[in-house]
mmCIF file of C-alpha atoms in Angstrom:
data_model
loop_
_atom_site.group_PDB
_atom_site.id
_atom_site.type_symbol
_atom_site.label_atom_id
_atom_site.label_comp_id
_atom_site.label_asym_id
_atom_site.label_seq_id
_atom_site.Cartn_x
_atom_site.Cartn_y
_atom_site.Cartn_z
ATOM 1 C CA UNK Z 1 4.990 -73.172 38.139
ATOM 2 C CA UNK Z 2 3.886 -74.376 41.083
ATOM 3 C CA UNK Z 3 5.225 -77.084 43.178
ATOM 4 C CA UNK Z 4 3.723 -80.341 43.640
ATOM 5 C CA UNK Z 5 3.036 -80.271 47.803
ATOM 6 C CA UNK Z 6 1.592 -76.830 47.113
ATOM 7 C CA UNK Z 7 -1.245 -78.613 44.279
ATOM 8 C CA UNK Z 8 -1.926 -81.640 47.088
ATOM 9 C CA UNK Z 9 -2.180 -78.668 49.672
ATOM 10 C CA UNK Z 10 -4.874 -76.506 47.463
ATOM 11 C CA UNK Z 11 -6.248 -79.307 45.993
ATOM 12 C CA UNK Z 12 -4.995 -78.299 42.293
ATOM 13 C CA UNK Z 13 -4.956 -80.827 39.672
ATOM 14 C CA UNK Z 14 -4.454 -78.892 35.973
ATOM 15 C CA UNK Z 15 -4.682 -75.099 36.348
ATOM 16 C CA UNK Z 16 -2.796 -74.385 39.304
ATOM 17 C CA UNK Z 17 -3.610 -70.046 39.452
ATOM 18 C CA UNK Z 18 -7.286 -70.964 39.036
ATOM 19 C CA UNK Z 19 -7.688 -73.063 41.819
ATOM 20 C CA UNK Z 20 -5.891 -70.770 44.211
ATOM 21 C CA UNK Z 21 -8.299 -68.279 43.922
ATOM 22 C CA UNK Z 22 -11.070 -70.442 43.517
ATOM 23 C CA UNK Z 23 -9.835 -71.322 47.079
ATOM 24 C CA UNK Z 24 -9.072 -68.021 48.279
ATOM 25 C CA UNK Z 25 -12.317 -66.827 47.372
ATOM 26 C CA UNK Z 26 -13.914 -69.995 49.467
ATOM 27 C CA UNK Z 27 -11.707 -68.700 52.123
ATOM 28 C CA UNK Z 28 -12.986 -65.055 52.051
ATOM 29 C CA UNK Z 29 -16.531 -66.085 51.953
ATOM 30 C CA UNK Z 30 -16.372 -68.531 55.195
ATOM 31 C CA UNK Z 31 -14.663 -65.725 56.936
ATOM 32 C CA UNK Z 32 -17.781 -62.976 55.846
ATOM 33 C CA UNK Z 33 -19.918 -65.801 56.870
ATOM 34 C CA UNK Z 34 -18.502 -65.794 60.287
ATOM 35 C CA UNK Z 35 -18.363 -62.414 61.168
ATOM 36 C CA UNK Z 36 -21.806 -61.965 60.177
ATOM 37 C CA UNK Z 37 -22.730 -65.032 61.164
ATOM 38 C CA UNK Z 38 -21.585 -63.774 64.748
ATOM 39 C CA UNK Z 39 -23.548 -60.357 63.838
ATOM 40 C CA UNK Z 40 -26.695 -61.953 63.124
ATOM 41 C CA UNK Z 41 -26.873 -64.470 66.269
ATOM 42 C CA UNK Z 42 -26.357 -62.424 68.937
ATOM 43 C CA UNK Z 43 -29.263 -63.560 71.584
ATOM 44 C CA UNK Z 44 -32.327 -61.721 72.124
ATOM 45 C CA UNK Z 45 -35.392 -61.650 75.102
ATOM 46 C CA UNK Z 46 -38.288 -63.210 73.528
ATOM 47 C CA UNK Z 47 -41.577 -62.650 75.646
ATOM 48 C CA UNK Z 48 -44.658 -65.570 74.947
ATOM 49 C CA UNK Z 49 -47.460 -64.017 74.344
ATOM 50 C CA UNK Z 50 -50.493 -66.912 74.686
ATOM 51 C CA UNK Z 51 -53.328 -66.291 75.981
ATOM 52 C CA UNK Z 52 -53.806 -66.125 79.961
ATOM 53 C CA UNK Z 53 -54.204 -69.700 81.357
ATOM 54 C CA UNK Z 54 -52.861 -71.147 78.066
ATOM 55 C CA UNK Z 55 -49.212 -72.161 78.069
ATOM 56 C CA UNK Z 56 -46.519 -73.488 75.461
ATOM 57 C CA UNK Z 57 -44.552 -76.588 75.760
ATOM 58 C CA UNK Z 58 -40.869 -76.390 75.964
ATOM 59 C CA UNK Z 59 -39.308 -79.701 74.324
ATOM 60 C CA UNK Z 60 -36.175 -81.648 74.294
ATOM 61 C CA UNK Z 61 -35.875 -81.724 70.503
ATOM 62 C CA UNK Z 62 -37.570 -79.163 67.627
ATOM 63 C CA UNK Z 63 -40.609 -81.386 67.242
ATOM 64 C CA UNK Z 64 -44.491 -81.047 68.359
ATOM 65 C CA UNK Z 65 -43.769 -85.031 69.003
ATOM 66 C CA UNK Z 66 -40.743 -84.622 71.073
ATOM 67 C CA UNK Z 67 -40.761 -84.976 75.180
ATOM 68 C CA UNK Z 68 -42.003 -82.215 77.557
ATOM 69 C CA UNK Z 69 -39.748 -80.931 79.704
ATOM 70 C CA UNK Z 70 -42.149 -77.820 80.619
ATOM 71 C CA UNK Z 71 -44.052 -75.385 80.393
ATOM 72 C CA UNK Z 72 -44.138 -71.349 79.768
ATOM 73 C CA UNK Z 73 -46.851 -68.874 80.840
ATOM 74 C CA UNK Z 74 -47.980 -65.650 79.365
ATOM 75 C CA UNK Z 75 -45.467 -63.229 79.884
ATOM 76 C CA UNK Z 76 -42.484 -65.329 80.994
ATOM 77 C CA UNK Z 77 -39.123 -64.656 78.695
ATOM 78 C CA UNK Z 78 -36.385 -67.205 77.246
ATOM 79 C CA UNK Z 79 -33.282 -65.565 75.394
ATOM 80 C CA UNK Z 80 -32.826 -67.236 71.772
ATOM 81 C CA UNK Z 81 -30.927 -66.608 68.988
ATOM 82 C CA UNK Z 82 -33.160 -65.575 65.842
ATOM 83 C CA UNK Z 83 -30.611 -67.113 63.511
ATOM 84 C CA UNK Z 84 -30.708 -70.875 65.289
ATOM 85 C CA UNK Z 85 -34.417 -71.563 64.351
ATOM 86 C CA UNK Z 86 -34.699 -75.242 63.876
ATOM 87 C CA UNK Z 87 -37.910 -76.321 61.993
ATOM 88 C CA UNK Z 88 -40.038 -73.521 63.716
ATOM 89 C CA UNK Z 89 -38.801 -73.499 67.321
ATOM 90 C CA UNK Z 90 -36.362 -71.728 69.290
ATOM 91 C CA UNK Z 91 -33.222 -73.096 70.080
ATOM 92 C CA UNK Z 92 -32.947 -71.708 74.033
ATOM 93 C CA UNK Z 93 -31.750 -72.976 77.699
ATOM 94 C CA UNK Z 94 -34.311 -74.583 80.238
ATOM 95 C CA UNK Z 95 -33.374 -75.359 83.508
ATOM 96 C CA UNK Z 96 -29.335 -75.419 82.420
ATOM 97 C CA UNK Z 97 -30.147 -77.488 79.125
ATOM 98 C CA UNK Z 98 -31.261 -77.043 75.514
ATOM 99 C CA UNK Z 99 -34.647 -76.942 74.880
ATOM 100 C CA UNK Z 100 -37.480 -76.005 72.193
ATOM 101 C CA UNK Z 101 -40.209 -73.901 72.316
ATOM 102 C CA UNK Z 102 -42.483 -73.010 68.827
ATOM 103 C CA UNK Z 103 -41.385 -69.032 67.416
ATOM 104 C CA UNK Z 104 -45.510 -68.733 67.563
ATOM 105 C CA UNK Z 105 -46.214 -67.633 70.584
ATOM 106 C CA UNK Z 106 -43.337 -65.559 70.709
ATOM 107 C CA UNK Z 107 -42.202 -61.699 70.626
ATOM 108 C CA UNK Z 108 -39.981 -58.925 71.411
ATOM 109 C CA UNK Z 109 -41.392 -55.944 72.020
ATOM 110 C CA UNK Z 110 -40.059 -52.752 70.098
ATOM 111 C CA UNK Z 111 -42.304 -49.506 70.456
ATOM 112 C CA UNK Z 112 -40.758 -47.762 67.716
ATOM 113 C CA UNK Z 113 -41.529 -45.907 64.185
ATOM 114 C CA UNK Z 114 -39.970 -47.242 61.232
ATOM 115 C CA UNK Z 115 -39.833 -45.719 57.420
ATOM 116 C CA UNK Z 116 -41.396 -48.292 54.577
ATOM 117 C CA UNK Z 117 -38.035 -48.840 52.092
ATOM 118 C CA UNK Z 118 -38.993 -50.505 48.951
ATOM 119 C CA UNK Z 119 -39.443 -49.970 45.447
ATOM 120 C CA UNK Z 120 -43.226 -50.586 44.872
ATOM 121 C CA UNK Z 121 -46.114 -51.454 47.791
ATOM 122 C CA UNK Z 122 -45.528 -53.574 50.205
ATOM 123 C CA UNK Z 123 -47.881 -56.362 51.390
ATOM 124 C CA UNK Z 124 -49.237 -56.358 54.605
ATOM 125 C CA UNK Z 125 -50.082 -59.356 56.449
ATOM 126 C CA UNK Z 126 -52.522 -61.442 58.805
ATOM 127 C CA UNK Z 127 -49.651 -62.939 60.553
ATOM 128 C CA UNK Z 128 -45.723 -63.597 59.730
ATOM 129 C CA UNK Z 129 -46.227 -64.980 56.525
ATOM 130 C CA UNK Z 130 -49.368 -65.538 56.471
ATOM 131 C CA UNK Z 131 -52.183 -64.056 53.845
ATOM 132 C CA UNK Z 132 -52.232 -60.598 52.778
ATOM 133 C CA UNK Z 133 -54.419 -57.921 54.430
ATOM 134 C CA UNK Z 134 -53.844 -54.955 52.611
ATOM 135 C CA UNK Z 135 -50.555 -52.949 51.349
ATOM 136 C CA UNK Z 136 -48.632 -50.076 52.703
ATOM 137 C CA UNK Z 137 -46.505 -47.539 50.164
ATOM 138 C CA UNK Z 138 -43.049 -46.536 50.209
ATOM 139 C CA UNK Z 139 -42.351 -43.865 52.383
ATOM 140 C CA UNK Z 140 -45.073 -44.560 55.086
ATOM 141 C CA UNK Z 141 -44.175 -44.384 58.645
ATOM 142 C CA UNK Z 142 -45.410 -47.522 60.613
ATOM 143 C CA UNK Z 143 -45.312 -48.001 64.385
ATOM 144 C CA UNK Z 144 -43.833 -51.638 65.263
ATOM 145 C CA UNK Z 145 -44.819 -52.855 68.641
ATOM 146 C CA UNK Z 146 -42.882 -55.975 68.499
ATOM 147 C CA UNK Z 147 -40.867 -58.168 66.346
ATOM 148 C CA UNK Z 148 -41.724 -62.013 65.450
ATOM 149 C CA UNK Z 149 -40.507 -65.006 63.703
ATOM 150 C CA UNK Z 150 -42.215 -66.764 61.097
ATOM 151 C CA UNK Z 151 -41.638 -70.613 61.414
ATOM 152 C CA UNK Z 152 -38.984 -70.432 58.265
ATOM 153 C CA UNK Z 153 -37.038 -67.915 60.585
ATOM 154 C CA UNK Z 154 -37.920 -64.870 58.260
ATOM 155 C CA UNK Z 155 -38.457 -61.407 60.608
ATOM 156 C CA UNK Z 156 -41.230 -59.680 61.220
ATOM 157 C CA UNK Z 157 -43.011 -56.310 62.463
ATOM 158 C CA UNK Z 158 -46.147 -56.584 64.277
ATOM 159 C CA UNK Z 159 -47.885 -53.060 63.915
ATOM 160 C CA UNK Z 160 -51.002 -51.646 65.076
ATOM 161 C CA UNK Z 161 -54.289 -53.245 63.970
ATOM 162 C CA UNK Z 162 -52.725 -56.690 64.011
ATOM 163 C CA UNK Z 163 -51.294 -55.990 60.671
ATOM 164 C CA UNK Z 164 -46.996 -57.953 59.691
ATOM 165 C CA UNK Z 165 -44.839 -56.491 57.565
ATOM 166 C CA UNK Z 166 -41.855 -58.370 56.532
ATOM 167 C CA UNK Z 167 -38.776 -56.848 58.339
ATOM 168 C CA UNK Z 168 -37.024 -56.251 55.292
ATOM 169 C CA UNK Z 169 -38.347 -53.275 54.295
ATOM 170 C CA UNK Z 170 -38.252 -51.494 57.648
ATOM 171 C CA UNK Z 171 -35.704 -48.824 58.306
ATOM 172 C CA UNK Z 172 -35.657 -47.331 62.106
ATOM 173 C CA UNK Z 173 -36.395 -43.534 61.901
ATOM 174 C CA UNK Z 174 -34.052 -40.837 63.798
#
């Protein structure tokens, strides 16, 4: 049996051995979720990529409404983590403060060949997410000149022709 202190402690009310693991297992999943967690958000040198003389807004908040606090230029970088998207913009620094700038216009260049890994076709895309262009069979070898960011943080290749392909089922060749 278990003693009372130890049921206020774990939160038990009627089946003590149940609600240990039940917490245990909570336990072992927060810890997976912050090692990976730590994995997964490690920064990364995003280039912007609008057109020359256009330029993107970096804000104080992740909203098209929020203030200006300036602006970014074709080819200038910011380091952001792909895992702290918030409502489609980058979470970054700006003159020693957090800012927002939109994942649109926004890239890191690769310059590798990657294997297609799934179990059927895959779609190709117009943009990250966007409507399908054609499809491209398991087993294919496609070069990816950079990776993007859909607004709803999902990863993507950007590969020659103008042509996405969701990250996913990408694996880096040797």
């Amino acid at each position: 049996e278990i003693s009372v202190p130890t049921r206020r402690f774990f939160g038990m009310k009627h089946n003590g051995r149940r609600s240990i693991h039940r917490t245990l297992a909570l336990l072992i999943m927060a810890l997976m979720l912050m090692v990976f967690g730590a994995v997964s958000a490690q920064a990364a040198t995003f280039t912007c990529i609008v057109a020359d003389g256009q330029y993107v807004n970096v804000r104080n908040r992740a909203s098209s409404t929020a203030a200006t606090w300036g602006i970014l230029h074709h080819g200038d970088t910011i380091e952001a983590k792909p895992g702290e998207i918030v409502n489609g913009y980058f979470k970054t620094m700006f003159e020693d403060r957090i800012a927002y700038v939109s994942v649109r216009f926004f890239e890191t260049p690769v310059g590798k060949d990657y294997e297609v890994i799934a179990n059927g076709r895959v779609r190709m895309r117009k943009a990250p997410a966007g409507d399908t262009s054609g499809f491209i069979q398991p087993g294919e070898t496609v070069h990816v000149q950079a990776w993007r960011y859909a607004s709803n943080g999902s990863k993507w290749a950007r590969c020659k022709g103008g042509k996405y392909i969701a990250a996913q089922y990408l694996e880096l060749l040797q």
